[in-house]
Short mmCIF file of C-alpha atoms in Angstrom, two decimals:
data_model
loop_
_atom_site.label_atom_id
_atom_site.label_comp_id
_atom_site.label_asym_id
_atom_site.label_seq_id
_atom_site.Cartn_x
_atom_site.Cartn_y
_atom_site.Cartn_z
CA UNK A 271 -9.64 23.85 3.22
CA UNK A 272 -12.30 21.51 1.84
CA UNK A 273 -11.12 21.97 -1.77
CA UNK A 274 -8.63 19.09 -1.50
CA UNK A 275 -10.60 16.88 0.90
CA UNK A 276 -10.89 13.29 -0.41
CA UNK A 277 -13.22 11.90 2.27
CA UNK A 278 -16.23 11.61 -0.07
CA UNK A 279 -14.09 9.91 -2.72
CA UNK A 280 -12.42 7.52 -0.26
CA UNK A 281 -15.71 6.70 1.44
CA UNK A 282 -17.00 5.02 -1.74
CA UNK A 283 -14.46 2.22 -1.21
CA UNK A 284 -14.72 1.85 2.58
CA UNK A 285 -17.06 -0.02 4.88
CA UNK A 286 -19.38 2.45 6.63
CA UNK A 287 -17.78 1.67 10.00
CA UNK A 288 -14.40 2.73 8.59
CA UNK A 289 -15.87 6.07 7.51
CA UNK A 290 -16.76 7.08 11.10
CA UNK A 291 -13.13 7.89 12.10
CA UNK A 292 -12.82 10.09 9.01
CA UNK A 293 -16.00 11.99 9.89
CA UNK A 294 -14.84 12.47 13.48
CA UNK A 295 -11.56 13.87 12.14
CA UNK A 296 -13.35 16.32 9.84
CA UNK A 297 -15.58 17.42 12.74
CA UNK A 298 -12.52 18.28 14.83
CA UNK A 299 -10.93 20.14 11.90
CA UNK A 300 -14.12 22.11 11.29
CA UNK A 301 -13.87 21.84 7.50
CA UNK A 302 -17.62 21.50 7.08
CA UNK A 303 -20.75 22.76 8.79
CA UNK A 304 -21.32 20.88 12.05
CA UNK A 305 -24.97 20.21 11.26
CA UNK A 306 -24.02 18.63 7.90
CA UNK A 307 -21.50 16.40 9.65
CA UNK A 308 -24.10 15.21 12.18
CA UNK A 309 -26.57 14.48 9.38
CA UNK A 310 -23.87 12.48 7.59
CA UNK A 311 -23.19 10.42 10.73
CA UNK A 312 -26.91 9.78 11.24
CA UNK A 313 -27.24 8.60 7.65
CA UNK A 314 -24.27 6.21 8.07
CA UNK A 315 -25.71 4.84 11.30
CA UNK A 316 -29.10 4.11 9.72
CA UNK A 317 -27.95 0.71 8.37
CA UNK A 318 -26.06 -0.39 11.48
CA UNK A 319 -27.08 -1.74 14.89
CA UNK A 320 -25.36 1.08 16.80
CA UNK A 321 -28.70 2.49 17.91
CA UNK A 322 -27.43 4.17 21.08
CA UNK A 323 -24.86 6.07 19.05
CA UNK A 324 -27.56 7.08 16.57
CA UNK A 325 -29.72 8.37 19.44
CA UNK A 326 -26.84 10.50 20.75
CA UNK A 327 -26.22 11.98 17.29
CA UNK A 328 -29.95 12.70 16.90
CA UNK A 329 -30.03 14.54 20.25
CA UNK A 330 -27.06 16.69 19.20
CA UNK A 331 -28.61 17.37 15.80
CA UNK A 332 -32.11 18.11 17.10
CA UNK A 333 -31.76 19.16 20.76
CA UNK A 334 -35.35 20.43 20.91
CA UNK A 335 -36.85 17.12 19.69
CA UNK A 336 -37.37 13.80 21.40
CA UNK A 337 -35.74 10.63 20.06
CA UNK A 338 -37.87 9.19 17.23
CA UNK A 339 -40.01 6.16 18.01
CA UNK A 340 -38.37 4.33 15.09
CA UNK A 341 -35.01 4.38 16.87
CA UNK A 342 -36.54 3.20 20.16
CA UNK A 343 -38.29 0.31 18.42
CA UNK A 344 -35.12 -0.59 16.55
CA UNK A 345 -33.20 -0.67 19.82
CA UNK A 346 -35.62 -3.24 21.25
CA UNK A 347 -35.34 -5.34 18.09
CA UNK A 348 -31.52 -5.24 18.21
CA UNK A 349 -31.45 -6.27 21.88
CA UNK A 350 -33.87 -9.13 21.24
CA UNK A 351 -31.93 -10.35 18.21
CA UNK A 352 -28.64 -10.12 20.09
CA UNK A 353 -30.01 -12.28 22.94
CA UNK A 354 -31.32 -14.83 20.46
CA UNK A 355 -27.98 -15.11 18.64
CA UNK A 356 -26.09 -15.22 21.91
CA UNK A 357 -28.23 -18.13 23.11
CA UNK A 358 -27.48 -20.03 19.90
CA UNK A 359 -23.76 -19.33 20.19
CA UNK A 360 -23.29 -20.13 23.90
CA UNK A 361 -22.99 -23.88 23.31
CA UNK A 362 -20.40 -23.28 20.56
CA UNK A 363 -18.27 -20.90 22.66
CA UNK A 364 -18.35 -23.43 25.54
CA UNK A 365 -16.68 -25.96 23.22
CA UNK A 366 -13.93 -23.51 22.27
CA UNK A 367 -13.27 -22.67 25.93
CA UNK A 368 -12.50 -26.29 26.88
CA UNK A 369 -8.77 -26.83 27.70
CA UNK A 370 -8.39 -29.80 25.33
CA UNK A 371 -9.92 -27.79 22.50
CA UNK A 372 -7.55 -24.89 23.21
CA UNK A 373 -4.62 -27.31 23.02
CA UNK A 374 -5.93 -28.76 19.78
CA UNK A 375 -6.29 -25.25 18.30
CA UNK A 376 -2.61 -24.61 19.05
CA UNK A 377 -1.51 -28.03 17.73
CA UNK A 378 -3.64 -28.24 14.57
CA UNK A 379 -1.78 -27.72 11.33
CA UNK A 380 -4.84 -26.58 9.41
CA UNK A 381 -8.51 -25.82 9.80
CA UNK A 382 -9.63 -29.17 8.38
CA UNK A 383 -7.77 -31.07 11.07
CA UNK A 384 -9.37 -28.92 13.79
CA UNK A 385 -12.83 -29.31 12.24
CA UNK A 386 -12.47 -33.11 12.14
CA UNK A 387 -11.42 -33.12 15.81
CA UNK A 388 -14.38 -30.95 16.87
CA UNK A 389 -16.76 -32.99 14.74
CA UNK A 390 -15.58 -36.31 16.20
CA UNK A 391 -15.28 -35.27 19.85
CA UNK A 392 -18.10 -32.73 20.24
CA UNK A 393 -20.47 -33.31 17.34
CA UNK A 394 -19.50 -30.04 15.71
CA UNK A 395 -21.47 -29.30 12.49
CA UNK A 396 -21.09 -26.90 9.61
CA UNK A 397 -24.27 -25.07 10.65
CA UNK A 398 -22.48 -24.02 13.81
CA UNK A 399 -19.90 -22.14 11.72
CA UNK A 400 -22.72 -20.26 9.99
CA UNK A 401 -24.17 -19.42 13.41
CA UNK A 402 -20.76 -18.10 14.51
CA UNK A 403 -20.53 -16.03 11.34
CA UNK A 404 -24.00 -14.50 11.84
CA UNK A 405 -23.21 -13.69 15.47
CA UNK A 406 -19.84 -12.11 14.53
CA UNK A 407 -21.45 -10.00 11.83
CA UNK A 408 -24.16 -8.85 14.23
CA UNK A 409 -21.53 -7.95 16.84
CA UNK A 410 -19.66 -5.95 14.22
CA UNK A 411 -22.80 -4.03 13.27
CA UNK A 412 -23.32 -3.26 16.97
CA UNK A 413 -19.81 -1.80 17.18
CA UNK A 414 -18.35 -4.63 19.29
CA UNK A 415 -15.27 -5.08 17.11
CA UNK A 416 -13.27 -7.20 19.58
CA UNK A 417 -16.07 -9.78 19.79
CA UNK A 418 -16.45 -9.78 16.02
CA UNK A 419 -12.72 -10.31 15.49
CA UNK A 420 -12.63 -13.22 17.93
CA UNK A 421 -15.48 -15.13 16.29
CA UNK A 422 -14.40 -14.30 12.73
CA UNK A 423 -11.01 -15.80 13.52
CA UNK A 424 -12.63 -19.18 14.24
CA UNK A 425 -14.90 -18.87 11.20
CA UNK A 426 -11.91 -18.22 8.95
CA UNK A 427 -9.97 -21.15 10.41
CA UNK A 428 -12.79 -23.69 10.21
CA UNK A 429 -14.27 -23.06 6.76
CA UNK A 430 -12.48 -23.80 3.45
CA UNK A 431 -11.39 -20.90 1.22
CA UNK A 432 -14.05 -21.76 -1.37
CA UNK A 433 -16.88 -21.24 1.14
CA UNK A 434 -19.13 -18.27 0.36
CA UNK A 435 -18.49 -16.73 3.80
CA UNK A 436 -14.70 -17.10 3.79
CA UNK A 437 -13.83 -13.90 1.91
CA UNK A 438 -16.43 -11.92 3.86
CA UNK A 439 -14.97 -13.24 7.13
CA UNK A 440 -11.49 -12.10 6.05
CA UNK A 441 -12.76 -8.61 5.21
CA UNK A 442 -14.69 -8.42 8.50
CA UNK A 443 -11.67 -9.51 10.54
CA UNK A 444 -9.49 -6.90 8.79
CA UNK A 445 -12.01 -4.12 9.45
CA UNK A 446 -12.33 -5.13 13.11
CA UNK A 447 -8.56 -5.07 13.67
CA UNK A 448 -8.30 -1.67 11.94
CA UNK A 449 -11.05 -0.19 14.13
CA UNK A 450 -9.35 -1.57 17.25
CA UNK A 451 -6.02 -0.16 15.96
CA UNK A 452 -4.26 -3.53 16.25
CA UNK A 453 -1.87 -2.77 13.42
CA UNK A 454 0.20 -5.97 13.54
CA UNK A 455 -2.89 -8.18 13.29
CA UNK A 456 -4.39 -5.80 10.73
CA UNK A 457 -1.30 -6.17 8.53
CA UNK A 458 -1.52 -9.98 8.74
CA UNK A 459 -5.21 -9.86 7.79
CA UNK A 460 -4.51 -7.40 4.98
CA UNK A 461 -1.91 -9.76 3.49
CA UNK A 462 -4.36 -12.67 3.76
CA UNK A 463 -7.03 -10.71 1.88
CA UNK A 464 -4.50 -9.70 -0.81
CA UNK A 465 -3.30 -13.29 -1.25
CA UNK A 466 -6.88 -14.51 -1.43
CA UNK A 467 -7.80 -11.96 -4.12
CA UNK A 468 -4.63 -12.65 -6.15
CA UNK A 469 -5.15 -16.42 -6.05
CA UNK A 470 -8.92 -16.43 -6.42
CA UNK A 471 -10.66 -16.56 -9.78
CA UNK A 472 -13.64 -14.23 -9.59
CA UNK A 473 -16.47 -14.22 -12.08
CA UNK A 474 -14.90 -11.37 -14.03
CA UNK A 475 -11.79 -9.20 -14.27
CA UNK A 476 -13.96 -6.26 -13.24
CA UNK A 477 -14.79 -7.94 -9.92
CA UNK A 478 -11.09 -8.62 -9.29
CA UNK A 479 -10.32 -4.97 -10.05
CA UNK A 480 -13.02 -3.84 -7.61
CA UNK A 481 -11.65 -6.08 -4.87
CA UNK A 482 -8.14 -4.70 -5.38
CA UNK A 483 -9.48 -1.15 -5.28
CA UNK A 484 -11.07 -1.87 -1.90
CA UNK A 485 -7.79 -3.38 -0.64
CA UNK A 486 -5.91 -0.24 -1.71
CA UNK A 487 -8.20 2.04 0.30
CA UNK A 488 -8.46 -0.16 3.39
CA UNK A 489 -4.68 -0.58 3.43
CA UNK A 490 -4.23 3.18 3.97
CA UNK A 491 -5.32 2.70 7.59
CA UNK A 492 -2.63 0.06 8.09
CA UNK A 493 0.22 1.56 6.09
CA UNK A 494 0.06 4.99 7.70
CA UNK A 495 0.08 3.51 11.21
CA UNK A 496 2.38 0.48 10.93
CA UNK A 497 6.15 1.12 11.42
CA UNK A 498 6.96 -0.54 8.07
CA UNK A 499 3.99 1.00 6.28
CA UNK A 500 5.85 3.51 4.13
CA UNK A 501 7.99 0.75 2.64
CA UNK A 502 4.98 -1.50 2.13
CA UNK A 503 2.93 1.19 0.38
CA UNK A 504 5.76 1.72 -2.13
CA UNK A 505 6.10 -2.02 -2.75
CA UNK A 506 2.37 -2.53 -3.25
CA UNK A 507 1.26 0.68 -4.99
CA UNK A 508 4.30 1.42 -7.16
CA UNK A 509 6.02 -1.92 -7.81
CA UNK A 510 3.15 -4.41 -7.90
CA UNK A 511 1.80 -4.08 -11.48
CA UNK A 512 -1.73 -5.31 -10.68
CA UNK A 513 -2.20 -2.70 -7.94
CA UNK A 514 -0.52 0.10 -9.88
CA UNK A 515 -2.88 -0.72 -12.75
CA UNK A 516 -5.84 -0.57 -10.34
CA UNK A 517 -4.73 2.86 -9.10
CA UNK A 518 -4.33 4.18 -12.63
CA UNK A 519 -7.66 2.70 -13.72
CA UNK A 520 -10.05 3.38 -10.82
CA UNK A 521 -8.42 5.54 -8.13
CA UNK A 522 -5.61 7.88 -9.27
CA UNK A 523 -6.31 10.00 -6.15
CA UNK A 524 -4.32 7.39 -4.20
CA UNK A 525 -1.20 8.93 -5.79
CA UNK A 526 -1.42 11.54 -3.02
CA UNK A 527 -0.66 8.85 -0.45
CA UNK A 528 1.96 7.08 -2.53
CA UNK A 529 3.78 10.38 -3.15
CA UNK A 530 3.75 11.24 0.56
CA UNK A 531 5.12 7.78 1.41
CA UNK A 532 7.97 8.21 -1.09
CA UNK A 533 8.91 11.73 0.00
CA UNK A 534 9.00 10.77 3.68
CA UNK A 535 10.95 7.55 3.07
CA UNK A 536 14.58 8.60 3.53
CA UNK A 537 16.07 5.17 2.83
CA UNK A 538 14.35 4.46 -0.50
CA UNK A 539 13.42 7.89 -1.80
CA UNK A 540 16.35 8.33 -4.19
CA UNK A 541 15.83 4.91 -5.75
CA UNK A 542 12.09 5.24 -6.38
CA UNK A 543 11.58 8.95 -7.18
CA UNK A 544 12.21 8.48 -10.90
CA UNK A 545 9.52 5.79 -11.16
CA UNK A 546 7.10 7.89 -9.10
CA UNK A 547 7.63 10.95 -11.30
CA UNK A 548 6.87 8.83 -14.38
CA UNK A 549 3.54 7.68 -12.92
CA UNK A 550 2.59 11.19 -11.79
CA UNK A 551 3.28 12.49 -15.30
CA UNK A 552 1.17 9.74 -16.86
CA UNK A 553 -1.79 10.44 -14.57
CA UNK A 554 -1.53 14.25 -14.40
CA UNK A 555 -4.47 14.60 -16.80
CA UNK A 556 -6.77 12.53 -14.54
CA UNK A 557 -5.64 13.63 -11.08
CA UNK A 558 -3.47 16.29 -9.49
CA UNK A 559 -3.25 17.97 -6.11
CA UNK A 560 -0.58 20.12 -4.38
CA UNK A 561 1.39 17.03 -3.29
CA UNK A 562 1.69 15.49 -6.77
CA UNK A 563 2.15 18.94 -8.34
CA UNK A 564 5.02 19.67 -5.94
CA UNK A 565 6.90 16.67 -7.35
CA UNK A 566 6.07 17.67 -10.93
CA UNK A 567 7.24 21.26 -10.37
CA UNK A 568 10.50 20.10 -8.84
CA UNK A 569 11.48 17.13 -11.04
CA UNK A 570 9.75 17.76 -14.36
CA UNK A 571 9.58 21.55 -14.76
CA UNK A 572 12.43 22.48 -12.38
CA UNK A 573 10.15 25.32 -11.30
CA UNK A 574 11.44 26.16 -7.83
CA UNK A 575 9.04 29.05 -7.30
CA UNK A 576 6.17 26.76 -8.23
CA UNK A 577 7.50 24.05 -5.92
CA UNK A 578 7.70 26.58 -3.06
CA UNK A 579 4.09 27.65 -3.66
CA UNK A 580 2.91 24.04 -3.81
CA UNK A 581 4.81 23.22 -0.61
CA UNK A 582 2.75 25.85 1.23
CA UNK A 583 -0.42 24.26 -0.15
CA UNK A 584 0.88 20.80 0.79
CA UNK A 585 1.05 21.90 4.41
CA UNK A 586 -2.68 22.70 4.35
CA UNK A 587 -3.54 19.47 2.52
CA UNK A 588 -1.64 17.25 4.96
CA UNK A 589 -3.00 19.08 8.00
CA UNK A 590 -6.56 18.32 6.88
CA UNK A 591 -6.04 14.74 5.66
CA UNK A 592 -6.96 11.94 8.10
CA UNK A 593 -4.20 9.61 6.91
CA UNK A 594 -1.44 12.18 6.38
CA UNK A 595 -1.75 14.60 9.30
CA UNK A 596 0.81 12.61 11.32
CA UNK A 597 3.31 12.94 8.42
CA UNK A 598 3.10 16.75 8.28
CA UNK A 599 6.40 17.71 9.91
CA UNK A 600 8.27 14.81 8.31
CA UNK A 601 6.92 15.72 4.87
CA UNK A 602 7.84 19.43 5.13
CA UNK A 603 11.35 18.61 6.34
CA UNK A 604 11.99 16.11 3.53
CA UNK A 605 10.37 18.31 0.88
CA UNK A 606 12.72 21.15 1.83
CA UNK A 607 15.62 18.74 1.53
CA UNK A 608 14.52 17.77 -1.98
CA UNK A 609 14.27 21.43 -3.01
CA UNK A 610 17.72 22.11 -1.59
CA UNK A 611 19.38 19.10 -3.21
CA UNK A 612 17.84 19.76 -6.62
CA UNK A 613 18.64 23.48 -6.48
CA UNK A 614 22.24 22.80 -5.49
CA UNK A 615 22.79 20.40 -8.38
CA UNK A 616 21.77 23.10 -10.86
CA UNK A 617 23.49 26.19 -9.37
CA UNK A 618 27.11 26.80 -8.40
CA UNK A 619 26.54 29.72 -6.01
CA UNK A 620 23.35 30.23 -4.01
CA UNK A 621 22.27 33.13 -1.84
CA UNK A 622 21.25 31.93 1.64
CA UNK A 623 18.59 34.67 1.81
CA UNK A 624 17.07 33.54 -1.47
CA UNK A 625 17.21 29.88 -0.41
CA UNK A 626 15.62 30.76 2.95
CA UNK A 627 12.79 32.47 1.11
CA UNK A 628 12.23 29.43 -1.09
CA UNK A 629 12.27 27.15 1.96
CA UNK A 630 9.97 29.39 4.00
CA UNK A 631 12.58 29.92 6.75
CA UNK A 632 14.48 32.78 8.35
CA UNK A 633 18.05 33.30 7.02
CA UNK A 634 19.63 32.25 10.34
CA UNK A 635 17.54 29.10 10.59
CA UNK A 636 18.19 28.37 6.94
CA UNK A 637 21.97 28.65 7.41
CA UNK A 638 21.94 26.24 10.37
CA UNK A 639 19.65 23.89 8.49
CA UNK A 640 21.85 23.98 5.37
CA UNK A 641 24.99 23.20 7.40
CA UNK A 642 23.36 20.00 8.70
CA UNK A 643 22.03 19.10 5.28
CA UNK A 644 25.43 19.46 3.62
CA UNK A 645 26.79 16.93 6.09
CA UNK A 646 23.87 14.51 5.75
CA UNK A 647 23.43 14.84 1.99
CA UNK A 648 27.20 14.54 1.40
CA UNK A 649 27.22 17.45 -1.01
CA UNK A 650 30.45 19.11 -2.04
CA UNK A 651 29.63 22.59 -0.73
CA UNK A 652 30.85 25.35 1.54
CA UNK A 653 29.08 28.22 3.28
CA UNK A 654 30.49 31.75 2.98
CA UNK A 655 28.88 33.42 5.99
CA UNK A 656 30.30 36.89 5.17
CA UNK A 657 28.79 36.99 1.69
CA UNK A 658 25.79 34.87 2.73
CA UNK A 659 26.36 32.33 -0.03
CA UNK A 660 26.43 28.57 -0.39
CA UNK A 661 29.21 27.72 -2.85
CA UNK A 662 28.87 24.37 -4.57
CA UNK A 663 31.86 22.30 -5.61
CA UNK A 664 32.23 20.94 -9.11
CA UNK A 665 30.37 17.70 -9.55
CA UNK A 666 31.55 16.75 -13.01
CA UNK A 667 31.09 13.15 -14.04
CA UNK A 668 34.39 11.32 -14.47
CA UNK A 669 35.39 10.15 -17.99
CA UNK A 670 35.24 6.55 -16.78
CA UNK A 671 31.64 6.98 -15.60
CA UNK A 672 30.70 8.64 -18.89
CA UNK A 673 32.14 5.68 -20.83
CA UNK A 674 30.25 3.22 -18.60
CA UNK A 675 26.93 5.05 -19.09
CA UNK A 676 27.38 5.28 -22.88
CA UNK A 677 28.33 1.60 -23.04
CA UNK A 678 25.18 0.69 -21.12
CA UNK A 679 23.04 2.69 -23.58
CA UNK A 680 24.76 1.15 -26.61
CA UNK A 681 24.39 -2.33 -25.14
CA UNK A 682 20.67 -1.80 -24.55
CA UNK A 683 20.10 -0.46 -28.06
CA UNK A 684 22.05 -3.38 -29.53
CA UNK A 685 19.89 -5.86 -27.64
CA UNK A 686 16.71 -4.18 -28.90
CA UNK A 687 17.99 -4.25 -32.50
CA UNK A 688 18.90 -7.93 -32.17
CA UNK A 689 15.44 -8.76 -30.81
CA UNK A 690 13.75 -6.92 -33.70
CA UNK A 691 15.92 -8.76 -36.25
CA UNK A 692 15.11 -12.12 -34.60
CA UNK A 693 11.41 -11.31 -34.74
CA UNK A 694 11.57 -10.45 -38.44
CA UNK A 695 13.59 -13.58 -39.23
CA UNK A 696 11.15 -15.64 -37.18
CA UNK A 697 8.20 -14.27 -39.12
CA UNK A 698 9.92 -15.03 -42.45
CA UNK A 699 10.70 -18.60 -41.37
CA UNK A 700 7.08 -19.09 -40.30
CA UNK A 701 5.88 -17.91 -43.72
CA UNK A 702 8.45 -20.17 -45.45
CA UNK A 703 7.34 -23.23 -43.43
CA UNK A 704 3.72 -22.43 -44.20
CA UNK A 705 4.36 -22.17 -47.96
CA UNK A 706 6.34 -25.44 -47.93
CA UNK A 707 3.48 -27.11 -46.10
CA UNK A 708 1.08 -25.99 -48.82
#
């Protein structure tokens, strides 16, 4: 179901190497014509050094044609350039392999201390760092991500943060770790890039916004693979104002991923749903899909039939989304729980058959499922198996709780009134001082 596919939109904010896994996923799913997918891969490969890969794609795309001479010539150029860079880097890598250097790397408190040691003992120069950077970048373009990550680590350690290659080295290291699926290292590198962007003063606010937008999209690889990712995505996307502002300004489609992270987060879901619903409502005019509409149907419109319909569509969306396919079963289970909890808080007596229909389950499965949910959700309810009903207990708010809630509201309103009065008095005093001065 290509209608809800975001690959083209996401690809605008990803390095071309990060797009390859998404294209491979779409090829397996068969959402698009196979020939179109091969042409897309060939176009992506045109600006990389992965010539052998490009040749294989060309053979699959045009089985009756020979490999173009352009690709053969490019392969020779890449091999020659690789040998040249390798020869320049051999003397540098020999230094890093020495036992005393390895010990110094472990003992050094910062990159400057290590650089001074290398400079004094081995005549290390700044040009050598640039050579390492060029070699790492070339390795990355060839698809050797482990080699690129290794050299970019040394580049990042040895050069100061204000160096023109420092930020690029951080991005390259992050991409390499993502493509090798080293999620712990990738999370460390992601945090370094975020800290660098937040502390760095770019030429304009627009450039800072663009950098944050790239971080948001690259982080999807990490957050949907790291064990703590669903907590981290909530903290960064929903409760970090600068990133929430970036999502609302440049990429509201990321709400799909934030919503999925909230729904599948059992520990924090209740606490953050209200804030999520508010954001979804604010952005509903710029972006909506079955996942965000499911939340809106359930918590804004209380449209249970609409929520049931959207849940069916959600299943298709998640199944065909590279980042969310692994969350499919978890999402459906938790979405059913949300429907059940919300429905039970509104109705006193519920037909199991009707509830089973809304949850897309058989009546028997629904009854077993509801029994477990009543225990886990701690709802005051009983099941009447003879009548096929779920009978809800009264959940009236105690008078004490009502008094507490009203007191909180009155206290808040009083504080706002006091602030407004202080502002008006402050303005009058400023005018009075000004007139006296005149």
